[in-house]
PDB file of C-alpha atoms in Angstrom:
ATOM      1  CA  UNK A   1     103.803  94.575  99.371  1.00  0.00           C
ATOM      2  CA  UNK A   2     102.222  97.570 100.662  1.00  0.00           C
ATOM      3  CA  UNK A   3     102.750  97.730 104.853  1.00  0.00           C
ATOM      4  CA  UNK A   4     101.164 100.694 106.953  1.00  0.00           C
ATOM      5  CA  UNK A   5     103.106 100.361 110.364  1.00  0.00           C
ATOM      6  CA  UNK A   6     101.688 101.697 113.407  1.00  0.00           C
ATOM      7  CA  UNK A   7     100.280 105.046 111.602  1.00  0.00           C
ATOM      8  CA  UNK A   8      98.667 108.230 112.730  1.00  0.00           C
ATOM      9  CA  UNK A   9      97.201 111.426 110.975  1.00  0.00           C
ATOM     10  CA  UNK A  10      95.024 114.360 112.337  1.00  0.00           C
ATOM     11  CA  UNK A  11      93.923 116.653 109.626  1.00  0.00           C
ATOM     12  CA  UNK A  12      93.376 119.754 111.672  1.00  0.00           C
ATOM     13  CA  UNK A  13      92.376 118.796 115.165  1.00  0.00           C
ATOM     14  CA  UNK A  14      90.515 115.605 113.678  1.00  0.00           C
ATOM     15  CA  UNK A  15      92.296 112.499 114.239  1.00  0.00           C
ATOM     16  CA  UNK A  16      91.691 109.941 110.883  1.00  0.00           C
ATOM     17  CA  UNK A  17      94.328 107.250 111.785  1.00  0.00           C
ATOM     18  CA  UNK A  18      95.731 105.980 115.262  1.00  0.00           C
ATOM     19  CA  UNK A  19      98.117 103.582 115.488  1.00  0.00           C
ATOM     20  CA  UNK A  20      96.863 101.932 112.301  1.00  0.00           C
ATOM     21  CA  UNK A  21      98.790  98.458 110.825  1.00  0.00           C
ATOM     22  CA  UNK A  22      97.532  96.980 107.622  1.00  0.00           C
ATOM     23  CA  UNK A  23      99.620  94.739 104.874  1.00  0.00           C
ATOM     24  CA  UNK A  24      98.635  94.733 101.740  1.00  0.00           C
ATOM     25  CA  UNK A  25      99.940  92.101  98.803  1.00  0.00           C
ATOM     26  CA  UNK A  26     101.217  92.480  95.140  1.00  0.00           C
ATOM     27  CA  UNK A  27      98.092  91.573  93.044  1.00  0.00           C
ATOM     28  CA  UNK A  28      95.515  92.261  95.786  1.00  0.00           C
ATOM     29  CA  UNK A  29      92.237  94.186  94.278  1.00  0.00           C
ATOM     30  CA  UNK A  30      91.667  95.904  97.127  1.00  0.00           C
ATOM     31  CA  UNK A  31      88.053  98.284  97.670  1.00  0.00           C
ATOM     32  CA  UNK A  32      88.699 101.087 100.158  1.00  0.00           C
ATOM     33  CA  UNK A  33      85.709 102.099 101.678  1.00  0.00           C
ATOM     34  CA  UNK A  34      84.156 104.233 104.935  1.00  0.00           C
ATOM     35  CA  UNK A  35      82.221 106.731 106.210  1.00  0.00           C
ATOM     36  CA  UNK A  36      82.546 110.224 104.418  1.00  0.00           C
ATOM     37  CA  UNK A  37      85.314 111.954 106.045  1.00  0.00           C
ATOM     38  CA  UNK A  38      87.114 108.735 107.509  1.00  0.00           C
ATOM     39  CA  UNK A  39      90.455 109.370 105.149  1.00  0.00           C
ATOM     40  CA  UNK A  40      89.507 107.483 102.495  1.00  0.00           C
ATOM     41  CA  UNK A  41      91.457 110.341  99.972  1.00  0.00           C
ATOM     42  CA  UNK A  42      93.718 111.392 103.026  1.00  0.00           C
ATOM     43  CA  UNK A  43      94.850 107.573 102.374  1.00  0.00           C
ATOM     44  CA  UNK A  44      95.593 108.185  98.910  1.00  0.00           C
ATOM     45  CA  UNK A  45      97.432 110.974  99.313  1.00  0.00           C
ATOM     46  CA  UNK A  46      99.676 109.252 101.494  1.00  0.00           C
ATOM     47  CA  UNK A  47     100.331 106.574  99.236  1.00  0.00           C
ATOM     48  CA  UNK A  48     100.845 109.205  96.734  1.00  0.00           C
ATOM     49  CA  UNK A  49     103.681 111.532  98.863  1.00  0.00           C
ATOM     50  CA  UNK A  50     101.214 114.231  98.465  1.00  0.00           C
ATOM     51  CA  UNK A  51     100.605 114.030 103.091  1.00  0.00           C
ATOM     52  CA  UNK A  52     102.505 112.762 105.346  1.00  0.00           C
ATOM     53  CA  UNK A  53     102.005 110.692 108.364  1.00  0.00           C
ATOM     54  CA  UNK A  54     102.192 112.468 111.878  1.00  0.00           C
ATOM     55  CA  UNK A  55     103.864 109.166 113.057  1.00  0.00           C
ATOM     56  CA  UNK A  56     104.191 105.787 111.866  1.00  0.00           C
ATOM     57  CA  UNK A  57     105.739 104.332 108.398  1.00  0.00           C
ATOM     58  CA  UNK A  58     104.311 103.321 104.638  1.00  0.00           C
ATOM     59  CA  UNK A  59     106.187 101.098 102.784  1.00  0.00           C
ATOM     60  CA  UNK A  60     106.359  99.756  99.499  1.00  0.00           C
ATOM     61  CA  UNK A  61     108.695  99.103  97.068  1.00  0.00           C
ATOM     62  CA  UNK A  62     110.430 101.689  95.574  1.00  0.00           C
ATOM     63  CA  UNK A  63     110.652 101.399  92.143  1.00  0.00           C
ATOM     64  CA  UNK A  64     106.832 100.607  91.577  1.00  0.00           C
ATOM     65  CA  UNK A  65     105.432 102.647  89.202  1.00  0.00           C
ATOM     66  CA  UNK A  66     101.834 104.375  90.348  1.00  0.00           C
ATOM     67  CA  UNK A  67      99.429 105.838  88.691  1.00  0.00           C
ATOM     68  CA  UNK A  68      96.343 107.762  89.853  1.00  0.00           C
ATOM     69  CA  UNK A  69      92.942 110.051  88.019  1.00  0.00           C
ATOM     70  CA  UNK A  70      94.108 114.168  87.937  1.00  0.00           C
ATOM     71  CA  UNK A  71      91.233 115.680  89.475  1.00  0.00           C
ATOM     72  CA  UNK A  72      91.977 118.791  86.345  1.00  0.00           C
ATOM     73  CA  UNK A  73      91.927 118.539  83.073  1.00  0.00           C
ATOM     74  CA  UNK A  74      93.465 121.715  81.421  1.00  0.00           C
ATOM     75  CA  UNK A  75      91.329 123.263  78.429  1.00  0.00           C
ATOM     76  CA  UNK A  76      94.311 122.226  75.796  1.00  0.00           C
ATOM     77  CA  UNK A  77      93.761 121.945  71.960  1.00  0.00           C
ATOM     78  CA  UNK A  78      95.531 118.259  72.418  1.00  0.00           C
ATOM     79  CA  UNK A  79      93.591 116.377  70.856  1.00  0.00           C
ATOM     80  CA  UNK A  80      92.172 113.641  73.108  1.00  0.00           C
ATOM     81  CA  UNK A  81      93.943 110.320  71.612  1.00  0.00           C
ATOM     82  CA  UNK A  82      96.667 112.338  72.150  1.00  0.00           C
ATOM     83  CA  UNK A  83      96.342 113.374  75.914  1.00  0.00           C
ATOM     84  CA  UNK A  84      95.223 109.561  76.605  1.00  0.00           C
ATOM     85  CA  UNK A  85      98.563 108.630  75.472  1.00  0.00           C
ATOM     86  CA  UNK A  86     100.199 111.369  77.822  1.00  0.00           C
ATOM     87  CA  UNK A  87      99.412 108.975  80.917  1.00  0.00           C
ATOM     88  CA  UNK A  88     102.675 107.085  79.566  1.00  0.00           C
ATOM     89  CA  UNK A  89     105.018 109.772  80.491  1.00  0.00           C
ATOM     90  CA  UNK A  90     108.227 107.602  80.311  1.00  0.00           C
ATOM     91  CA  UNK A  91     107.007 107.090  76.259  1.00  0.00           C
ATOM     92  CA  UNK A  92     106.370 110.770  75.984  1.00  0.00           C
ATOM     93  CA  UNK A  93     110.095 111.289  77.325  1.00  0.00           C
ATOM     94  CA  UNK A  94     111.698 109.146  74.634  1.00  0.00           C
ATOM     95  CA  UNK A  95     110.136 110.978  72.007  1.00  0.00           C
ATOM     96  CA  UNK A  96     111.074 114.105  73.011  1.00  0.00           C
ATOM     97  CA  UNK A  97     114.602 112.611  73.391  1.00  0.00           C
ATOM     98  CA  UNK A  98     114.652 111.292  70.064  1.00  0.00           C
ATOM     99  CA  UNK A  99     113.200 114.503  68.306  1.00  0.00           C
ATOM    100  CA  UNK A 100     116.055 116.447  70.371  1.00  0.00           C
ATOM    101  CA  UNK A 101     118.801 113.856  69.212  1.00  0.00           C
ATOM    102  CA  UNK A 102     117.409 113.698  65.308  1.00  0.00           C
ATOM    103  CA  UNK A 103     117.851 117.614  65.415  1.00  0.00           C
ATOM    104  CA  UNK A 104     121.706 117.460  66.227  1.00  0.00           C
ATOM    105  CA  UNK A 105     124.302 116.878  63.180  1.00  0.00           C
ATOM    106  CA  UNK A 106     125.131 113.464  63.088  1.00  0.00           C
ATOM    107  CA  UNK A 107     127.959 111.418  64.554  1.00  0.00           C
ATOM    108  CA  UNK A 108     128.543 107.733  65.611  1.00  0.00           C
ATOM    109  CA  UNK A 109     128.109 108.924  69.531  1.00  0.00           C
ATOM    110  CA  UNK A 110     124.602 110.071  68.092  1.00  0.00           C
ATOM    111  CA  UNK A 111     124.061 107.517  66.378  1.00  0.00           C
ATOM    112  CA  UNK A 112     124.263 105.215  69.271  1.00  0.00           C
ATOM    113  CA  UNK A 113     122.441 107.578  71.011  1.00  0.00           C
ATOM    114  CA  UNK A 114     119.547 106.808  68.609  1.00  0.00           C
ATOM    115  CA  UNK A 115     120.039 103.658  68.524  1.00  0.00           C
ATOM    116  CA  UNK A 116     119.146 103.325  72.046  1.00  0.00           C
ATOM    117  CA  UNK A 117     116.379 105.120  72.127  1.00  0.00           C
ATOM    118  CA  UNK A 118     114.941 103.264  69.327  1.00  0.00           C
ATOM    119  CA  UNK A 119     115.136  99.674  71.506  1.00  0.00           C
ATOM    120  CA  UNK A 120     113.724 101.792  74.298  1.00  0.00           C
ATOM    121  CA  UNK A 121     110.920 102.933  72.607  1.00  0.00           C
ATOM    122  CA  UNK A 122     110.535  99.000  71.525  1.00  0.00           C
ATOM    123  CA  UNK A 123     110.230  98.205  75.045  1.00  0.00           C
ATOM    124  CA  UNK A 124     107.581 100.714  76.040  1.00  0.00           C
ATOM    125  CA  UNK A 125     105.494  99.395  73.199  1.00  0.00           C
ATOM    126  CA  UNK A 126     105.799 102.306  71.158  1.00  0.00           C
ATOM    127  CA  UNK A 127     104.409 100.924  68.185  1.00  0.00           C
ATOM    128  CA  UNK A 128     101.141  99.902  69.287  1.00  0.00           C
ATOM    129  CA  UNK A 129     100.587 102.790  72.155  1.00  0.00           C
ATOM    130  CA  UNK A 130      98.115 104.257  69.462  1.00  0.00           C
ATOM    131  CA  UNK A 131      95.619 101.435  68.854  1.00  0.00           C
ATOM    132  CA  UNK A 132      95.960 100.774  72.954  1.00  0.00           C
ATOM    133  CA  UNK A 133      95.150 104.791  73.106  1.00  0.00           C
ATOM    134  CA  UNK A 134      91.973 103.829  70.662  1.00  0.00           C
ATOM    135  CA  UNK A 135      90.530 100.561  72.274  1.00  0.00           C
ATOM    136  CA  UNK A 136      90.689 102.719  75.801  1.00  0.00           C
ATOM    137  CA  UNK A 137      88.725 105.705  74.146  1.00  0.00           C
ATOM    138  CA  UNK A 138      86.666 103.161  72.822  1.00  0.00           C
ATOM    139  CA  UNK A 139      85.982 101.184  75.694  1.00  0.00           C
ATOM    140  CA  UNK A 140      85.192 104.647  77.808  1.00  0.00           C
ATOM    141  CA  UNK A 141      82.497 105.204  75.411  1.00  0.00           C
ATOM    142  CA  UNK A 142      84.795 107.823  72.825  1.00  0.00           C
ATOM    143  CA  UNK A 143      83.885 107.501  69.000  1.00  0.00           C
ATOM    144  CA  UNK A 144      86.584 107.880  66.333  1.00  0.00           C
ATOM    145  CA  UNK A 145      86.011 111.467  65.863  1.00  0.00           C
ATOM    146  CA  UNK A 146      85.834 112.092  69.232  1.00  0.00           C
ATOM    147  CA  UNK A 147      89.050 111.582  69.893  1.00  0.00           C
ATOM    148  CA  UNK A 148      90.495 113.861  67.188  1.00  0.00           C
ATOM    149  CA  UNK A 149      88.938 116.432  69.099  1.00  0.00           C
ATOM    150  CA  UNK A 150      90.794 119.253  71.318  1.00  0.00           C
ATOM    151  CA  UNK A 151      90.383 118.209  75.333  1.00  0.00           C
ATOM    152  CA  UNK A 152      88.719 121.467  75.235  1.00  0.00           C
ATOM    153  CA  UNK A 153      85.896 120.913  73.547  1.00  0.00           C
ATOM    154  CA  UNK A 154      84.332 118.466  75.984  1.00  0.00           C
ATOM    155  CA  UNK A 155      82.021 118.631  79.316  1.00  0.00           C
ATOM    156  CA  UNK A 156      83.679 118.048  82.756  1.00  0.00           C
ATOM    157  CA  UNK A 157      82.303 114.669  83.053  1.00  0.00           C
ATOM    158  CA  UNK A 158      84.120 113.553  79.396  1.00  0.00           C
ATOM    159  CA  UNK A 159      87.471 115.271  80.996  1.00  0.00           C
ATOM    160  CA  UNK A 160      87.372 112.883  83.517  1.00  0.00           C
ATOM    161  CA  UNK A 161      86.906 110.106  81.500  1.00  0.00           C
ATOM    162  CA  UNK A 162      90.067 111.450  79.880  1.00  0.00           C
ATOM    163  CA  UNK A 163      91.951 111.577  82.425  1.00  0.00           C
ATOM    164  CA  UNK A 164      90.894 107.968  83.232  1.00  0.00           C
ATOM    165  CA  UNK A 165      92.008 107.146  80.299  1.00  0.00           C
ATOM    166  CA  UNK A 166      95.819 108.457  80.840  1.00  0.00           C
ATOM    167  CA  UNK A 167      95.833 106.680  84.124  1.00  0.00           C
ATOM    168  CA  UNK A 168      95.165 103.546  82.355  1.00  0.00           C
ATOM    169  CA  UNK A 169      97.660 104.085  79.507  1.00  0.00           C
ATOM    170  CA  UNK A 170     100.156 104.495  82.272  1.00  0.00           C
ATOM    171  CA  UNK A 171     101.886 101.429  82.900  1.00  0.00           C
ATOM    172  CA  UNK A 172     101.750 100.843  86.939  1.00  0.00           C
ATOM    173  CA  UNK A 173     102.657  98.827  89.388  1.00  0.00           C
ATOM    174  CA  UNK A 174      99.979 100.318  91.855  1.00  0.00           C
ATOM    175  CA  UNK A 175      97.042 102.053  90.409  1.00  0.00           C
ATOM    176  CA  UNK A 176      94.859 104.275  92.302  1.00  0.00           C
ATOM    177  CA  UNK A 177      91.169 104.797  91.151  1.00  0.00           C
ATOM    178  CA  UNK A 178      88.847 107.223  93.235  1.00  0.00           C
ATOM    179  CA  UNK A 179      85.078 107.122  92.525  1.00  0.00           C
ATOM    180  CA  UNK A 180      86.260 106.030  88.832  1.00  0.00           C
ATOM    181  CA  UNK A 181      82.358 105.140  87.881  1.00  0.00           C
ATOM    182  CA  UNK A 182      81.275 108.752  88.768  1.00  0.00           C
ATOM    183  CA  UNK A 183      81.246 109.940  85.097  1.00  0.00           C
ATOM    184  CA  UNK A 184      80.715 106.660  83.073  1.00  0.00           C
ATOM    185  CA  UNK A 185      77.165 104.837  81.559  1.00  0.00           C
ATOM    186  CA  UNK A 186      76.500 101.462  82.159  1.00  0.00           C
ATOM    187  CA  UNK A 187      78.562 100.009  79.256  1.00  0.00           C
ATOM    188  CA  UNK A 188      81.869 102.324  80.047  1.00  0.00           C
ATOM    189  CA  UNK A 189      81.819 100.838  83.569  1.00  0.00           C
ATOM    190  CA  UNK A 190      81.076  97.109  82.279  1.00  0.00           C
ATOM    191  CA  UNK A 191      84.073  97.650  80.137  1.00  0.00           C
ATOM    192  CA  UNK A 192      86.196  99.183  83.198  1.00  0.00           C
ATOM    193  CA  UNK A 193      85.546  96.754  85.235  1.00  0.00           C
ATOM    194  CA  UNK A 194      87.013  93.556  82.823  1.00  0.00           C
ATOM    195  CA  UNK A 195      89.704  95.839  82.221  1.00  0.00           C
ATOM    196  CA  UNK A 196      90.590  96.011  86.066  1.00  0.00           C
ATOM    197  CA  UNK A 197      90.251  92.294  86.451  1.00  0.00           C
ATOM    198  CA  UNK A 198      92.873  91.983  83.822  1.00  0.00           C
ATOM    199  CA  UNK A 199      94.894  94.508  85.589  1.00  0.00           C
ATOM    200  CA  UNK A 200      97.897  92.685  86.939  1.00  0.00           C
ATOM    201  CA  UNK A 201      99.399  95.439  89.691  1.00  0.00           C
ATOM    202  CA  UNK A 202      98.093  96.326  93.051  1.00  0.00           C
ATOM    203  CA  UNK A 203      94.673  98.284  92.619  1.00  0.00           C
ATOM    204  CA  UNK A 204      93.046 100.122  95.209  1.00  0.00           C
ATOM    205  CA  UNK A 205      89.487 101.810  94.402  1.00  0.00           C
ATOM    206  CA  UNK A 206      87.092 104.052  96.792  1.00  0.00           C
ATOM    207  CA  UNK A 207      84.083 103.697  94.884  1.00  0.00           C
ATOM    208  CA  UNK A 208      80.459 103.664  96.368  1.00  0.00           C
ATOM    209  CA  UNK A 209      79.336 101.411  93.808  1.00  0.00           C
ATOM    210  CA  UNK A 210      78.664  97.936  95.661  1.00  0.00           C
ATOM    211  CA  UNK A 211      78.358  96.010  92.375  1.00  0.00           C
ATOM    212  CA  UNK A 212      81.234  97.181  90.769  1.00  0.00           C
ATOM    213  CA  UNK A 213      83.375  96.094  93.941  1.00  0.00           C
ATOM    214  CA  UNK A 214      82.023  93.020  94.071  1.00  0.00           C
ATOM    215  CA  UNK A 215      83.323  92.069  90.170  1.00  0.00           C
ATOM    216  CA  UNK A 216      86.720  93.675  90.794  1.00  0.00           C
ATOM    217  CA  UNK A 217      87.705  93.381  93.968  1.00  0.00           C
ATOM    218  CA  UNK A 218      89.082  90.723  96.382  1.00  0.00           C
ATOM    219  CA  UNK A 219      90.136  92.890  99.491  1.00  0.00           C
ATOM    220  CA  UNK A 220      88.032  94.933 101.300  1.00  0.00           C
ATOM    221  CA  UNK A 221      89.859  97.095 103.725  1.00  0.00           C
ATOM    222  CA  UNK A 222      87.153  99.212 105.791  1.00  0.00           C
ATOM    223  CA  UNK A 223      88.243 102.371 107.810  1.00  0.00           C
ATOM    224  CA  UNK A 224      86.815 102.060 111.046  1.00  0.00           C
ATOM    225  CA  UNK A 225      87.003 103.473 114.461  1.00  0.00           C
ATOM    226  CA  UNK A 226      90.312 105.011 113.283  1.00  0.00           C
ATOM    227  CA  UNK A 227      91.571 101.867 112.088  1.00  0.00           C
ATOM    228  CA  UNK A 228      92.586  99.902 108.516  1.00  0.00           C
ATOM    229  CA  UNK A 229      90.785  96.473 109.021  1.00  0.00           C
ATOM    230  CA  UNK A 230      91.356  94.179 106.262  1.00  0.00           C
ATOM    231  CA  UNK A 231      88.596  91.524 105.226  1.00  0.00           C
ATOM    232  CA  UNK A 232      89.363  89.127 102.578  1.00  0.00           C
ATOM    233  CA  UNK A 233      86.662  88.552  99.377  1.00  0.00           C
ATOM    234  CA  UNK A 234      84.433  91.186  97.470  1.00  0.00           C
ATOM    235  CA  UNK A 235      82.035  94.041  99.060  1.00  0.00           C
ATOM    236  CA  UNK A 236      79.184  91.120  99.551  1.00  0.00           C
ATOM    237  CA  UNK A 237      81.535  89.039 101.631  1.00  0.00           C
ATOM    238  CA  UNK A 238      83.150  91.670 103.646  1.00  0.00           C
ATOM    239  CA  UNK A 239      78.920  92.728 104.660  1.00  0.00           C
ATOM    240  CA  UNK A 240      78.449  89.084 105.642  1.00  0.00           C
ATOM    241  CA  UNK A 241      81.542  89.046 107.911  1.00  0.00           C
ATOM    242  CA  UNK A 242      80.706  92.236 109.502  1.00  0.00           C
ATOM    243  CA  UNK A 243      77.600  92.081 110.324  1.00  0.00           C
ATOM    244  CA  UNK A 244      78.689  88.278 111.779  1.00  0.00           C
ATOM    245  CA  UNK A 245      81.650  90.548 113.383  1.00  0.00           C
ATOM    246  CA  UNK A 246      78.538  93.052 114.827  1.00  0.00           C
ATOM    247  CA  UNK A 247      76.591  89.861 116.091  1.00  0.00           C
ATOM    248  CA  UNK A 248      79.158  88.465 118.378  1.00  0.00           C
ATOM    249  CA  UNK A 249      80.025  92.114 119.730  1.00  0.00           C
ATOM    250  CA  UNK A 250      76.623  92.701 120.298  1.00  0.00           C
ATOM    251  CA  UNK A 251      75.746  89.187 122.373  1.00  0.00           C
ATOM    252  CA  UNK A 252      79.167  89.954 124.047  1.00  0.00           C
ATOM    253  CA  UNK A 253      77.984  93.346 125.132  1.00  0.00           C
ATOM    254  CA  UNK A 254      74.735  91.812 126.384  1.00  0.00           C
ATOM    255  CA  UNK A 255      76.302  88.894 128.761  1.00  0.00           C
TER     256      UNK A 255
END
C-alpha cells in the first residue's frame, strides 16, 4: 500500500502539493494525470527518493522493488538484447559474482559459494531471461537483427523503447511508466498495453493517451487544486464522475 500523508512541495516559490492524503493499494493500475506543471513527474520523483517532501510522509513498503524508464540512453556498443536484459540488475549481479568466483582456485568454501549462486540464478529465471529479453524486443516492434545491434546505432525514439524495455525486464513491485506511448506505433502500444494488464505490481502511468488508460487502468488519481483526488474505474469513468462532481458544484454555487 502506497499512503501520501498530509504532504506538501513548492518547487521554487510554486506550491504543487498542500496538505495532500491519498492511499493507494497493491495491484491498483493507477493513471496519473493533470494539468502541465501540476507535479505529475515531481510525484514520481518522490516516489522514486529522487525529491523530497517539504512536509508530510510517503509510505510504502520497503522492500518493494521499483522500476521506472531512464530518460538517457548512453551511446554503448551493448548490443540491445543485451541492455534489455540490464533492467534485471539483481541477475546482472549474480553473473558478475559467479564469473568473479569461477576465476578463484577452487576449494569446497568456493564451491559452495557456487553452488549458491547457481540456485540463485535459478530463482531469478536465469535460464529463460533471454527469450523474455526477445518476446519484449519483439513486442516493442525490434526484429531479430535489431537487437544484435549496438544501442548506438539507433534514433532517440528506438533508445527509449530500449529503455522501456529494461524497465520491463526488471522485476517490480511498483512500476513507474511516464508518457510510455510517446515513441511507440500502434501495434507496440497494443502489445504494451496487454502486457500491463498482465502486470501484477502496483503501476502508475502519466500518459496523455485517453484510450490507452482506459484498457489499463482502474484508478484515476487527478491532481487538482493542489490536491491527489482518487476516482475509482478507467479515464472514461473518472470524466463521467467529474463532470457529475462539476454539476453539483456548479448548481451549489448558483443557489
Amino acid at each position: 500500500m502506497i499512503r501520501f500523508q498530509q504532504v506538501s512541495l513548492a518547487r521554487g516559490i510554486k506550491p504543487l502539493f498542500e496538505s495532500t492524503d491519498l492511499t493507494l493499494n497493491p495491484g491498483d493500475k493507477i493513471g496519473l494525470i493533470g494539468a502541465n506543471g501540476a507535479g505529475k513527474s515531481s510525484l514520481f520523483a518522490m516516489l522514486r527518493g529522487d525529491l523530497h517532501a517539504d512536509q508530510g510522509d510517503i509510505d510504502f513498503p520497503t522492500q518493494w522493488r521499483m522500476a521506472h524508464v531512464a530518460q538517457e540512453t548512453p551511446a554503448l556498443d551493448r548490443p540491445a538484447v543485451e541492455y534489455a536484459i540490464d533492467g534485471d540488475v539483481n541477475l546482472r549481479k549474480l553473473e558478475k559474482k559467479l564469473a568473479d568466483l569461477e576465476r578463484e582456485s577452487e576449494s569446497a568454501e568456493n564451491g559452495t559459494f557456487i553452488a549458491e549462486i547457481y540456485s540463485a540464478l535459478a530463482d531469478a529465471d536465469a535460464y529463460t531471461v533471454r527469450s523474455r529479453a526477445e518476446q519484449l524486443l519483439t513486442g516493442l516492434g525490434f526484429s531479430m537483427a535489431q537487437m544484435q545491434q549496438p544501442v548506438a546505432s539507433f534514433s532517440g525514439g528506438w533508445r527509449m523503447r530500449l529503455n522501456l524495455a529494461q524497465a520491463l525486464m526488471c522485476p517490480s513491485d511498483l512500476l513507474l511508466l511516464d508518457e510510455p506511448t510517446n515513441h511507440l506505433d500502434l501495434d507496440a502500444i497494443i502489445w504494451l498495453e496487454d502486457w500491463l494488464k498482465r502486470y501484477p505490481g502496483t503501476l502508475i502511468i502519466i500518459s496523455h493517451d485517453r484510450d490507452f488508460l482506459d484498457g489499463v487502468v482502474n484508478v484515476i488519481v487527478h491532481i487538482d487544486d493542489r490536491k491527489l483526488k482518487r476516482y475509482s474505474g478507467n479515464y472514461s469513468a473518472f470524466e463521467r464522475q467529474r463532470a457529475a462532481q462539476l454539476i453539483l458544484a456548479q448548481g451549489t454555487l448558483e443557489k
